[in-house]
Coordinates of N, CA and C in Angstrom, one line a residue:
Chain Y
X1 N 17.4 -7.8 -7.2 CA 16.7 -8.9 -6.4 C 15.4 -8.2 -5.9
X2 N 14.4 -9.1 -5.9 CA 13.1 -8.6 -5.3 C 13.3 -8.4 -3.8
X3 N 12.6 -7.3 -3.4 CA 12.7 -7.0 -1.9 C 11.7 -7.8 -1.2
X4 N 10.5 -8.0 -1.8 CA 9.4 -8.7 -1.1 C 9.0 -9.9 -2.1
X5 N 9.0 -11.1 -1.6 CA 8.6 -12.2 -2.4 C 7.4 -12.9 -1.8
X6 N 6.4 -13.0 -2.6 CA 5.2 -13.8 -2.3 C 5.0 -14.8 -3.4
X7 N 5.3 -16.0 -3.2 CA 5.3 -17.0 -4.3 C 4.1 -17.9 -4.4
X8 N 3.3 -17.9 -3.4 CA 2.1 -18.7 -3.5 C 1.1 -18.1 -4.5
X9 N 0.7 -18.9 -5.5 CA -0.1 -18.3 -6.5 C -1.5 -18.1 -6.1
X10 N -2.0 -18.9 -5.2 CA -3.4 -18.7 -4.8 C -3.6 -19.8 -3.7
X11 N -4.3 -19.4 -2.7 CA -4.5 -20.2 -1.6 C -6.0 -20.5 -1.3
X12 N -6.3 -21.7 -0.9 CA -7.7 -22.0 -0.6 C -7.7 -22.6 0.9
X13 N -8.7 -22.2 1.6 CA -8.8 -22.7 3.0 C -10.3 -22.9 3.3
X14 N -10.5 -23.9 4.1 CA -11.9 -24.2 4.5 C -12.3 -23.2 5.6
X15 N -13.5 -22.7 5.6 CA -14.0 -21.8 6.6 C -13.7 -22.4 8.0
X16 N -13.3 -21.6 8.9 CA -13.0 -21.9 10.3 C -11.6 -22.5 10.5
X17 N -10.9 -22.8 9.4 CA -9.5 -23.3 9.6 C -8.5 -22.2 9.5
X18 N -7.3 -22.5 9.9 CA -6.2 -21.5 9.9 C -5.5 -21.6 8.6
X19 N -4.9 -20.5 8.2 CA -4.1 -20.5 6.9 C -2.9 -19.6 7.1
X20 N -1.8 -20.0 6.5 CA -0.6 -19.2 6.5 C -0.2 -18.7 5.1
X21 N 0.0 -17.4 5.1 CA 0.4 -16.8 3.8 C 1.9 -16.4 3.9
X22 N 2.7 -16.8 3.0 CA 4.1 -16.7 3.1 C 4.6 -15.4 2.5
X23 N 5.7 -14.9 3.1 CA 6.3 -13.7 2.7 C 7.8 -13.7 3.1
X24 N 8.7 -13.5 2.1 CA 10.1 -13.4 2.5 C 10.6 -12.0 1.9
X25 N 11.6 -11.5 2.6 CA 12.0 -10.1 2.2 C 13.5 -10.1 2.2
X26 N 14.0 -9.0 1.6 CA 15.4 -8.8 1.5 C 15.8 -7.4 1.7
X27 N 16.6 -7.1 2.7 CA 17.1 -5.8 3.1 C 18.4 -5.9 3.8
X28 N 19.2 -4.9 3.7 CA 20.4 -4.8 4.4 C 20.3 -3.7 5.6
X29 N 19.2 -3.1 5.6 CA 19.0 -2.1 6.7 C 18.7 -2.8 8.0
X30 N 19.2 -2.3 9.1 CA 18.9 -3.0 10.4 C 17.5 -2.6 10.9
X31 N 17.0 -1.5 10.4 CA 15.7 -1.0 10.9 C 14.7 -1.0 9.7
X32 N 13.6 -1.7 9.9 CA 12.6 -1.8 8.8 C 11.3 -2.2 9.4
X33 N 10.3 -2.1 8.7 CA 9.0 -2.5 9.1 C 8.3 -3.4 8.1
X34 N 7.6 -4.3 8.6 CA 6.9 -5.3 7.7 C 5.4 -5.1 7.9
X35 N 4.6 -5.1 6.8 CA 3.2 -4.8 6.9 C 2.5 -5.9 6.1
X36 N 1.3 -6.2 6.5 CA 0.4 -7.0 5.7 C -0.9 -6.2 5.5
X37 N -1.3 -6.1 4.2 CA -2.5 -5.5 3.8 C -3.5 -6.5 3.1
X38 N -4.8 -6.2 3.3 CA -5.8 -7.0 2.7 C -6.5 -6.1 1.6
X39 N -6.7 -6.7 0.5 CA -7.4 -5.9 -0.6 C -8.5 -6.7 -1.1
X40 N -9.8 -6.5 -0.6 CA -10.9 -7.2 -1.2 C -11.2 -6.7 -2.6
X41 N -12.2 -7.3 -3.2 CA -12.5 -7.0 -4.6 C -12.9 -5.5 -4.8
X42 N -13.4 -4.9 -3.7 CA -13.8 -3.5 -3.8 C -12.6 -2.6 -4.0
X43 N -11.4 -3.0 -3.7 CA -10.2 -2.3 -4.1 C -9.5 -1.6 -2.9
X44 N -10.1 -1.4 -1.8 CA -9.5 -0.6 -0.7 C -8.4 -1.5 -0.1
X45 N -7.2 -0.9 0.2 CA -6.2 -1.6 0.9 C -6.4 -1.4 2.4
X46 N -6.6 -2.5 3.1 CA -6.9 -2.5 4.5 C -5.7 -3.0 5.3
X47 N -5.2 -2.2 6.2 CA -4.0 -2.6 7.0 C -4.4 -3.6 8.0
X48 N -3.6 -4.7 8.1 CA -3.9 -5.8 9.0 C -3.0 -5.8 10.2
X49 N -1.7 -5.8 10.0 CA -0.7 -6.0 11.0 C 0.6 -5.5 10.7
X50 N 1.4 -5.1 11.7 CA 2.7 -4.6 11.5 C 3.7 -5.2 12.4
X51 N 4.9 -5.5 11.9 CA 6.0 -6.0 12.7 C 7.3 -5.2 12.5
X52 N 7.8 -4.6 13.5 CA 9.1 -3.9 13.4 C 10.2 -4.8 13.5
X53 N 11.3 -4.4 12.9 CA 12.5 -5.3 12.9 C 13.1 -5.5 14.3
X54 N 12.9 -4.6 15.2 CA 13.4 -4.7 16.5 C 12.5 -5.3 17.5
X55 N 11.2 -5.6 17.0 CA 10.3 -6.1 18.0 C 10.7 -7.5 18.4
X56 N 10.6 -7.8 19.7 CA 11.1 -9.1 20.2 C 10.0 -10.2 20.0
X57 N 8.7 -9.7 20.0 CA 7.7 -10.7 20.0 C 6.9 -10.6 18.6
X58 N 6.3 -11.7 18.2 CA 5.5 -11.7 17.0 C 4.3 -10.8 17.2
X59 N 4.0 -10.1 16.2 CA 2.8 -9.2 16.3 C 1.5 -10.0 16.2
X60 N 0.5 -9.6 16.9 CA -0.8 -10.2 16.8 C -1.9 -9.1 16.8
X61 N -2.9 -9.3 16.0 CA -4.1 -8.4 15.9 C -5.3 -9.3 15.7
X62 N -6.0 -9.6 16.8 CA -7.2 -10.4 16.7 C -6.9 -11.8 16.1
X63 N -7.5 -12.1 14.9 CA -7.3 -13.4 14.3 C -6.0 -13.4 13.4
X64 N -5.3 -12.3 13.4 CA -4.1 -12.2 12.6 C -2.9 -12.3 13.4
X65 N -1.9 -13.0 13.0 CA -0.6 -13.0 13.7 C 0.5 -13.1 12.7
X66 N 1.6 -12.6 13.0 CA 2.7 -12.6 12.1 C 3.8 -13.5 12.6
X67 N 4.2 -14.5 11.9 CA 5.3 -15.4 12.3 C 6.6 -14.8 11.7
X68 N 7.3 -14.0 12.6 CA 8.4 -13.3 12.1 C 9.7 -14.1 12.5
X69 N 10.4 -14.4 11.4 CA 11.7 -15.2 11.6 C 12.8 -14.3 11.0
X70 N 13.4 -13.5 11.8 CA 14.3 -12.5 11.3 C 15.5 -13.1 10.6
X71 N 16.1 -14.1 11.1 CA 17.3 -14.7 10.5 C 17.0 -15.3 9.1
X72 N 15.8 -15.8 9.0 CA 15.4 -16.4 7.7 C 14.7 -15.3 6.8
X73 N 14.6 -14.1 7.3 CA 13.9 -13.0 6.6 C 12.6 -13.4 6.1
X74 N 11.8 -13.9 7.0 CA 10.4 -14.3 6.6 C 9.4 -13.6 7.6
X75 N 8.3 -13.3 7.0 CA 7.2 -12.7 7.8 C 5.9 -13.2 7.4
X76 N 5.6 -14.4 7.8 CA 4.4 -15.0 7.3 C 3.1 -14.6 8.1
X77 N 2.0 -14.4 7.4 CA 0.8 -14.0 8.0 C 0.0 -15.3 8.3
X78 N -0.5 -15.4 9.6 CA -1.3 -16.5 9.9 C -2.7 -16.0 10.2
X79 N -3.7 -16.5 9.6 CA -5.1 -16.1 9.8 C -5.8 -17.3 10.5
X80 N -6.2 -17.1 11.7 CA -6.9 -18.2 12.4 C -8.4 -18.1 12.2
X81 N -9.0 -19.3 12.3 CA -10.5 -19.3 12.1 C -11.0 -18.5 10.9
X82 N -10.6 -19.0 9.8 CA -10.9 -18.2 8.5 C -12.4 -18.0 8.4
X83 N -12.8 -16.8 7.8 CA -14.2 -16.5 7.6 C -14.3 -16.2 6.1
X84 N -15.6 -16.3 5.6 CA -15.8 -16.1 4.2 C -15.4 -14.7 3.8
X85 N -15.5 -13.8 4.7 CA -15.1 -12.4 4.4 C -13.6 -12.2 4.3
X86 N -12.8 -13.2 4.6 CA -11.4 -13.1 4.5 C -10.9 -13.4 3.0
X87 N -11.8 -13.8 2.2 CA -11.5 -14.0 0.8 C -11.0 -12.6 0.2
X88 N -9.8 -12.5 -0.3 CA -9.3 -11.3 -0.8 C -7.9 -11.5 -1.3
X89 N -7.2 -10.4 -1.8 CA -5.8 -10.4 -2.1 C -5.1 -9.9 -0.9
X90 N -4.0 -10.6 -0.6 CA -3.2 -10.2 0.6 C -1.8 -9.8 0.1
X91 N -1.4 -8.6 0.6 CA -0.1 -8.1 0.2 C 0.8 -7.9 1.4
X92 N 2.0 -8.4 1.2 CA 3.1 -8.2 2.2 C 3.9 -7.0 1.7
X93 N 4.3 -6.1 2.6 CA 5.0 -4.9 2.2 C 6.1 -4.6 3.2
X94 N 7.1 -3.9 2.8 CA 8.2 -3.6 3.7 C 8.6 -2.1 3.5
X95 N 8.9 -1.5 4.6 CA 9.4 -0.1 4.5 C 10.7 0.0 5.3
X96 N 11.7 0.4 4.6 CA 13.0 0.5 5.3 C 13.1 1.9 6.0
X97 N 14.1 2.0 6.8 CA 14.2 3.2 7.7 C 14.2 4.4 6.9
X98 N 13.4 5.4 7.3 CA 13.3 6.6 6.6 C 14.6 7.4 6.8
X99 N 15.1 8.0 5.7 CA 16.2 8.9 5.8 C 15.8 10.3 6.1
X100 N 16.7 11.2 6.5 CA 16.3 12.6 6.8 C 15.7 13.3 5.5
X101 N 16.1 12.8 4.3 CA 15.6 13.5 3.1 C 14.3 12.8 2.6
X102 N 13.9 11.8 3.3 CA 12.6 11.1 2.9 C 12.9 10.0 1.9
X103 N 14.1 9.8 1.6 CA 14.4 8.6 0.7 C 14.1 7.3 1.4
X104 N 13.9 6.3 0.7 CA 13.4 5.0 1.2 C 12.1 5.1 2.0
X105 N 11.4 6.1 1.7 CA 10.1 6.3 2.4 C 9.0 5.4 1.9
X106 N 9.2 4.8 0.8 CA 8.1 4.1 0.2 C 7.9 2.7 0.7
X107 N 6.7 2.2 0.6 CA 6.4 0.8 0.9 C 6.8 0.0 -0.4
X108 N 7.5 -1.1 -0.2 CA 7.7 -2.0 -1.3 C 6.8 -3.2 -1.2
X109 N 5.9 -3.4 -2.1 CA 4.9 -4.4 -2.0 C 5.4 -5.7 -2.7
X110 N 4.9 -6.8 -2.2 CA 5.0 -8.1 -2.9 C 3.9 -8.1 -4.0
X111 N 3.9 -9.2 -4.7 CA 2.9 -9.3 -5.8 C 1.5 -9.7 -5.3
X112 N 1.5 -10.2 -4.1 CA 0.2 -10.5 -3.5 C -0.2 -12.0 -3.6
X113 N -1.1 -12.4 -2.8 CA -1.6 -13.7 -2.8 C -3.1 -13.7 -2.7
X114 N -3.7 -14.5 -3.6 CA -5.2 -14.5 -3.5 C -5.6 -15.6 -2.6
X115 N -6.4 -15.3 -1.6 CA -7.0 -16.2 -0.7 C -8.4 -16.4 -0.9
X116 N -8.8 -17.7 -1.0 CA -10.3 -18.0 -1.2 C -10.7 -18.9 0.0
X117 N -11.7 -18.5 0.7 CA -12.2 -19.2 1.8 C -13.5 -20.0 1.3
X118 N -13.4 -21.3 1.5 CA -14.5 -22.1 1.1 C -15.5 -22.4 2.2
X119 N -16.8 -22.3 2.0 CA -17.8 -22.6 3.0 C -17.8 -24.1 3.4
Chain K
X1 N -16.7 7.5 9.2 CA -15.5 8.0 9.8 C -14.3 7.8 8.9
X2 N -14.6 8.0 7.6 CA -13.5 7.8 6.6 C -12.3 8.7 6.9
X3 N -11.1 8.2 6.8 CA -10.0 9.0 7.1 C -9.2 9.5 5.9
X4 N -9.2 8.6 4.9 CA -8.7 9.0 3.6 C -9.8 8.8 2.5
X5 N -10.1 9.9 1.9 CA -11.3 9.9 1.0 C -10.8 10.2 -0.4
X6 N -11.3 9.4 -1.3 CA -10.9 9.6 -2.7 C -12.2 9.8 -3.5
X7 N -12.1 10.8 -4.4 CA -13.2 11.1 -5.3 C -12.7 11.3 -6.7
X8 N -13.5 10.9 -7.7 CA -14.6 9.9 -7.5 C -14.1 8.5 -7.3
X9 N -15.0 7.6 -7.0 CA -14.6 6.2 -6.9 C -14.4 5.6 -8.3
X10 N -15.1 6.0 -9.2 CA -15.0 5.5 -10.6 C -15.0 6.8 -11.5
X11 N -14.0 6.7 -12.4 CA -13.8 7.8 -13.4 C -13.6 7.3 -14.8
X12 N -14.4 7.8 -15.7 CA -14.2 7.4 -17.1 C -13.8 8.7 -17.8
X13 N -12.7 8.5 -18.6 CA -12.2 9.6 -19.4 C -11.9 9.2 -20.8
X14 N -11.8 10.1 -21.7 CA -11.5 9.8 -23.1 C -10.0 9.8 -23.3
X15 N -9.5 9.1 -24.2 CA -8.1 9.0 -24.6 C -7.7 10.5 -24.8
X16 N -6.6 10.9 -24.2 CA -6.0 12.2 -24.4 C -6.7 13.3 -23.6
X17 N -7.8 13.1 -22.9 CA -8.5 14.2 -22.2 C -8.0 14.2 -20.8
X18 N -7.5 15.4 -20.4 CA -7.0 15.5 -19.0 C -8.0 15.1 -18.0
X19 N -7.5 14.5 -16.9 CA -8.4 14.1 -15.8 C -7.6 14.3 -14.5
X20 N -8.4 14.7 -13.5 CA -7.9 14.9 -12.1 C -8.6 14.0 -11.1
X21 N -7.8 13.4 -10.3 CA -8.3 12.5 -9.2 C -8.0 13.3 -7.9
X22 N -8.9 13.1 -7.0 CA -8.8 13.9 -5.7 C -8.6 12.9 -4.5
X23 N -7.9 13.4 -3.6 CA -7.7 12.7 -2.3 C -7.7 13.7 -1.2
X24 N -8.4 13.4 -0.1 CA -8.4 14.2 1.1 C -8.2 13.3 2.3
X25 N -7.7 13.9 3.4 CA -7.5 13.2 4.6 C -7.8 14.0 5.8
X26 N -8.3 13.3 6.8 CA -8.7 13.9 8.0 C -7.7 13.6 9.2
X27 N -6.6 13.0 8.8 CA -5.7 12.5 9.8 C -4.6 13.5 10.1
X28 N -4.5 14.6 9.4 CA -3.5 15.6 9.5 C -2.1 15.0 9.4
X29 N -2.0 14.1 8.5 CA -0.7 13.4 8.3 C 0.2 14.3 7.3
X30 N 1.5 14.2 7.6 CA 2.4 15.0 6.8 C 2.7 14.5 5.4
X31 N 2.5 13.2 5.2 CA 2.9 12.5 4.0 C 1.7 12.0 3.2
X32 N 1.6 12.3 1.9 CA 0.6 11.7 1.1 C 1.2 11.1 -0.1
X33 N 0.7 10.0 -0.5 CA 1.2 9.1 -1.6 C 0.2 8.9 -2.7
X34 N 0.6 8.7 -3.9 CA -0.2 8.2 -5.0 C 0.4 7.0 -5.5
X35 N -0.4 5.9 -5.6 CA 0.0 4.7 -6.2 C -0.9 4.4 -7.4
X36 N -0.3 3.7 -8.4 CA -1.1 3.1 -9.5 C -1.1 1.6 -9.3
X37 N -2.3 1.0 -9.5 CA -2.4 -0.4 -9.3 C -3.1 -1.0 -10.5
X38 N -2.5 -1.8 -11.3 CA -3.1 -2.4 -12.5 C -3.6 -3.8 -12.0
X39 N -4.5 -4.3 -12.8 CA -5.2 -5.6 -12.4 C -4.3 -6.7 -12.0
X40 N -4.5 -7.3 -10.8 CA -3.7 -8.4 -10.3 C -2.2 -8.1 -10.1
X41 N -1.9 -6.8 -9.9 CA -0.5 -6.4 -9.7 C -0.4 -5.7 -8.4
X42 N 0.8 -5.6 -7.9 CA 1.1 -4.8 -6.7 C 1.0 -3.3 -7.0
X43 N 0.6 -2.6 -6.0 CA 0.6 -1.1 -6.2 C 2.0 -0.6 -6.5
X44 N 2.0 0.4 -7.4 CA 3.3 1.0 -7.8 C 3.3 2.5 -7.4
X45 N 4.2 2.9 -6.6 CA 4.3 4.2 -6.2 C 4.6 5.2 -7.3
X46 N 3.8 6.2 -7.5 CA 4.1 7.3 -8.5 C 4.9 8.4 -7.9
X47 N 4.4 8.9 -6.8 CA 5.1 10.0 -6.1 C 4.5 10.2 -4.7
X48 N 5.2 11.0 -3.9 CA 4.7 11.4 -2.6 C 5.1 12.8 -2.3
X49 N 4.3 13.3 -1.4 CA 4.5 14.7 -0.8 C 4.9 14.5 0.7
X50 N 6.0 15.1 1.0 CA 6.3 15.2 2.5 C 6.1 16.7 2.8
X51 N 5.0 16.9 3.4 CA 4.5 18.3 3.6 C 4.4 18.9 2.2
X52 N 5.2 20.0 1.9 CA 5.0 20.6 0.6 C 6.1 20.1 -0.4
X53 N 7.0 19.2 0.1 CA 8.1 18.7 -0.8 C 7.6 17.6 -1.6
X54 N 7.8 17.7 -2.9 CA 7.3 16.7 -3.9 C 8.4 15.8 -4.2
X55 N 8.2 14.5 -4.2 CA 9.2 13.4 -4.5 C 8.6 12.5 -5.5
X56 N 9.2 12.6 -6.7 CA 8.8 11.8 -7.8 C 9.6 10.5 -7.9
X57 N 8.9 9.4 -8.2 CA 9.7 8.2 -8.5 C 10.3 8.3 -9.9
X58 N 11.5 7.7 -10.0 CA 12.3 7.9 -11.2 C 11.5 7.4 -12.5
X59 N 10.7 6.4 -12.3 CA 10.1 5.8 -13.5 C 8.6 6.3 -13.7
X60 N 8.2 7.3 -13.0 CA 6.9 7.9 -13.2 C 6.9 8.7 -14.4
X61 N 5.9 8.4 -15.4 CA 5.9 9.2 -16.6 C 5.6 10.6 -16.4
X62 N 6.1 11.5 -17.3 CA 5.8 12.9 -17.1 C 4.3 13.3 -17.3
X63 N 3.6 12.4 -17.8 CA 2.2 12.5 -18.0 C 1.4 12.6 -16.7
X64 N 2.1 12.2 -15.6 CA 1.5 12.2 -14.3 C 2.0 13.4 -13.5
X65 N 1.1 14.2 -13.0 CA 1.5 15.3 -12.1 C 0.7 15.3 -10.8
X66 N 1.2 16.0 -9.9 CA 0.4 16.1 -8.6 C 0.5 17.5 -8.0
X67 N -0.5 17.8 -7.2 CA -0.6 19.0 -6.5 C -1.0 18.8 -5.1
X68 N -0.5 19.5 -4.2 CA -0.9 19.4 -2.8 C -1.1 20.9 -2.3
X69 N -2.3 21.4 -2.4 CA -2.5 22.8 -2.0 C -2.5 23.1 -0.5
X70 N -2.8 22.0 0.2 CA -2.7 22.2 1.7 C -2.6 20.8 2.3
X71 N -2.5 20.7 3.6 CA -2.2 19.4 4.3 C -3.3 18.4 3.9
X72 N -4.5 18.8 3.8 CA -5.6 17.8 3.7 C -5.8 17.3 2.3
X73 N -5.4 18.0 1.3 CA -5.8 17.6 -0.1 C -4.6 17.3 -0.9
X74 N -4.8 16.4 -1.8 CA -3.7 16.1 -2.8 C -4.4 15.6 -4.1
X75 N -3.9 16.1 -5.2 CA -4.6 15.8 -6.5 C -3.6 15.1 -7.4
X76 N -4.1 14.2 -8.2 CA -3.3 13.5 -9.2 C -3.9 14.0 -10.6
X77 N -3.0 14.6 -11.4 CA -3.4 15.0 -12.7 C -2.8 14.1 -13.8
X78 N -3.6 13.6 -14.7 CA -3.1 12.9 -15.8 C -3.3 13.7 -17.0
X79 N -2.3 14.2 -17.6 CA -2.4 15.3 -18.6 C -3.0 14.8 -19.9
X80 N -2.6 13.6 -20.3 CA -3.1 13.0 -21.6 C -3.2 11.5 -21.4
X81 N -4.3 11.1 -20.8 CA -4.4 9.7 -20.5 C -4.4 8.8 -21.7
X82 N -3.6 7.7 -21.6 CA -3.6 6.7 -22.6 C -4.3 5.5 -22.1
X83 N -4.5 4.5 -23.1 CA -5.2 3.3 -22.7 C -4.5 2.6 -21.6
X84 N -3.2 2.7 -21.6 CA -2.3 2.0 -20.6 C -2.4 2.6 -19.2
X85 N -3.1 3.7 -19.1 CA -3.2 4.4 -17.8 C -4.5 3.9 -17.0
X86 N -5.2 3.1 -17.7 CA -6.4 2.6 -17.0 C -5.9 1.7 -15.8
X87 N -6.4 2.0 -14.7 CA -5.9 1.4 -13.5 C -6.7 1.8 -12.3
X88 N -6.4 1.2 -11.1 CA -6.9 1.8 -9.8 C -5.8 2.7 -9.3
X89 N -6.2 3.9 -8.9 CA -5.3 4.8 -8.3 C -5.6 5.0 -6.8
X90 N -4.6 4.6 -6.0 CA -4.7 4.6 -4.6 C -4.0 5.8 -4.0
X91 N -4.6 6.5 -3.1 CA -4.0 7.5 -2.3 C -3.8 7.0 -0.9
X92 N -2.6 7.3 -0.3 CA -2.3 6.9 1.1 C -1.7 8.0 1.8
X93 N -1.7 7.9 3.1 CA -1.1 8.9 4.0 C -0.3 8.2 5.1
X94 N 0.8 8.9 5.5 CA 1.4 8.4 6.8 C 1.8 9.6 7.6
X95 N 2.0 9.4 8.9 CA 2.1 10.5 9.8 C 3.3 11.3 9.5
X96 N 4.4 10.6 9.3 CA 5.7 11.4 9.1 C 6.7 10.5 8.5
X97 N 7.9 11.0 8.3 CA 9.0 10.3 7.8 C 10.3 10.5 8.6
X98 N 10.1 10.6 9.9 CA 11.2 10.9 10.8 C 12.2 9.8 10.7
X99 N 13.5 10.2 10.9 CA 14.6 9.3 10.9 C 14.4 8.3 11.9
X100 N 14.7 7.0 11.6 CA 14.6 6.0 12.5 C 13.3 5.5 12.9
X101 N 12.3 5.9 12.2 CA 10.9 5.5 12.5 C 10.3 4.9 11.2
X102 N 9.3 4.0 11.4 CA 8.6 3.4 10.3 C 7.1 3.6 10.6
X103 N 6.5 4.2 9.7 CA 5.1 4.6 9.9 C 4.2 3.8 9.0
X104 N 3.0 3.4 9.5 CA 2.0 2.8 8.7 C 1.4 3.7 7.7
X105 N 1.0 3.2 6.6 CA 0.3 4.0 5.6 C -1.2 3.6 5.6
X106 N -2.0 4.6 5.6 CA -3.4 4.5 5.5 C -3.9 4.8 4.1
X107 N -4.6 3.8 3.6 CA -5.1 3.9 2.2 C -6.5 4.4 2.1
X108 N -6.8 5.1 1.0 CA -8.2 5.4 0.6 C -8.8 4.3 -0.2
X109 N -10.0 4.4 -0.5 CA -10.7 3.3 -1.2 C -10.3 3.2 -2.7
X110 N -9.6 4.2 -3.2 CA -9.2 4.1 -4.6 C -10.1 4.7 -5.6
X111 N -9.6 5.1 -6.7 CA -10.4 5.6 -7.9 C -10.1 4.7 -9.0
X112 N -11.1 4.0 -9.6 CA -10.9 3.2 -10.7 C -11.0 4.0 -12.0
X113 N -10.0 4.1 -12.7 CA -10.0 5.0 -13.9 C -10.1 4.1 -15.2
X114 N -11.1 4.4 -16.0 CA -11.3 3.8 -17.3 C -11.0 4.8 -18.4
X115 N -10.2 4.4 -19.4 CA -9.9 5.3 -20.5 C -10.5 4.7 -21.8
X116 N -11.4 5.5 -22.4 CA -12.1 5.0 -23.6 C -11.5 5.6 -24.9

C-alpha cells in the first residue's frame, strides 16, 4: 500500500484565493512527521511546513497551514491568498520514527500535485 | 546564504562515461541523502550517510556509489551512466536520526544530469 497518497492530478486557483492540496498517509507507527515541500520549475525542493504526529494544534507558517486530521490520516495543505509565485509542484512526505540503526530514516514522498495560479 | 550546495547545477555526460556530482553543506548536519528524481515523479532515495555510516537502499543499482570524505561533503558517483540515469539528482541533509525524533530535510538546488 502506498504510504503517501496525493490523488489530485492538477489544481488551478485564481490569484488571491485559497486552495487546499490533499494528502493522505498510511502508517502504523505512533510517532511520525508530515512535511510539505514546494518544487518550482527550477527544481529546488523548498520546505514549507511540518506537522508532528503528537502535535495538538495544526501547524501554520505564514500563508501555509496544515489541516491535520489524525483519525482520518490526512494532512492537507492550505495556501491562503494564492500568489503567482505559488505555481509549482507540491509534495507531501512522511518520515516515520527513526530507529537507533537509522532504519526508517527516509522521507516517503507522494507523487506530487501541480498547482497553477491564474492571474 | 546557501546551506546545501550542489555542483554543478547542470551536467552533461556521455553514455558510459563516469560522472561525479558534488554536494556540500554548511549546516554541520550528521545525515546526508542522495535522491534521484525523474521528470514529473517523486524523489527516490538512493542512499544516505549517517555520519560515516553508509546506508544503501535495496533497489539502488550498483552503478551508483557515494563517498563522504568529511561532514561537509558528499559525492555521488555514477560509474557507467545509461540513458535511463538522466534525471535531477537532489542532495539533502538532516540534523540527526535520534530515536524518537523526526527531523526536517534541507534540500540543495539539484543537479540536472543529461546523458548523451
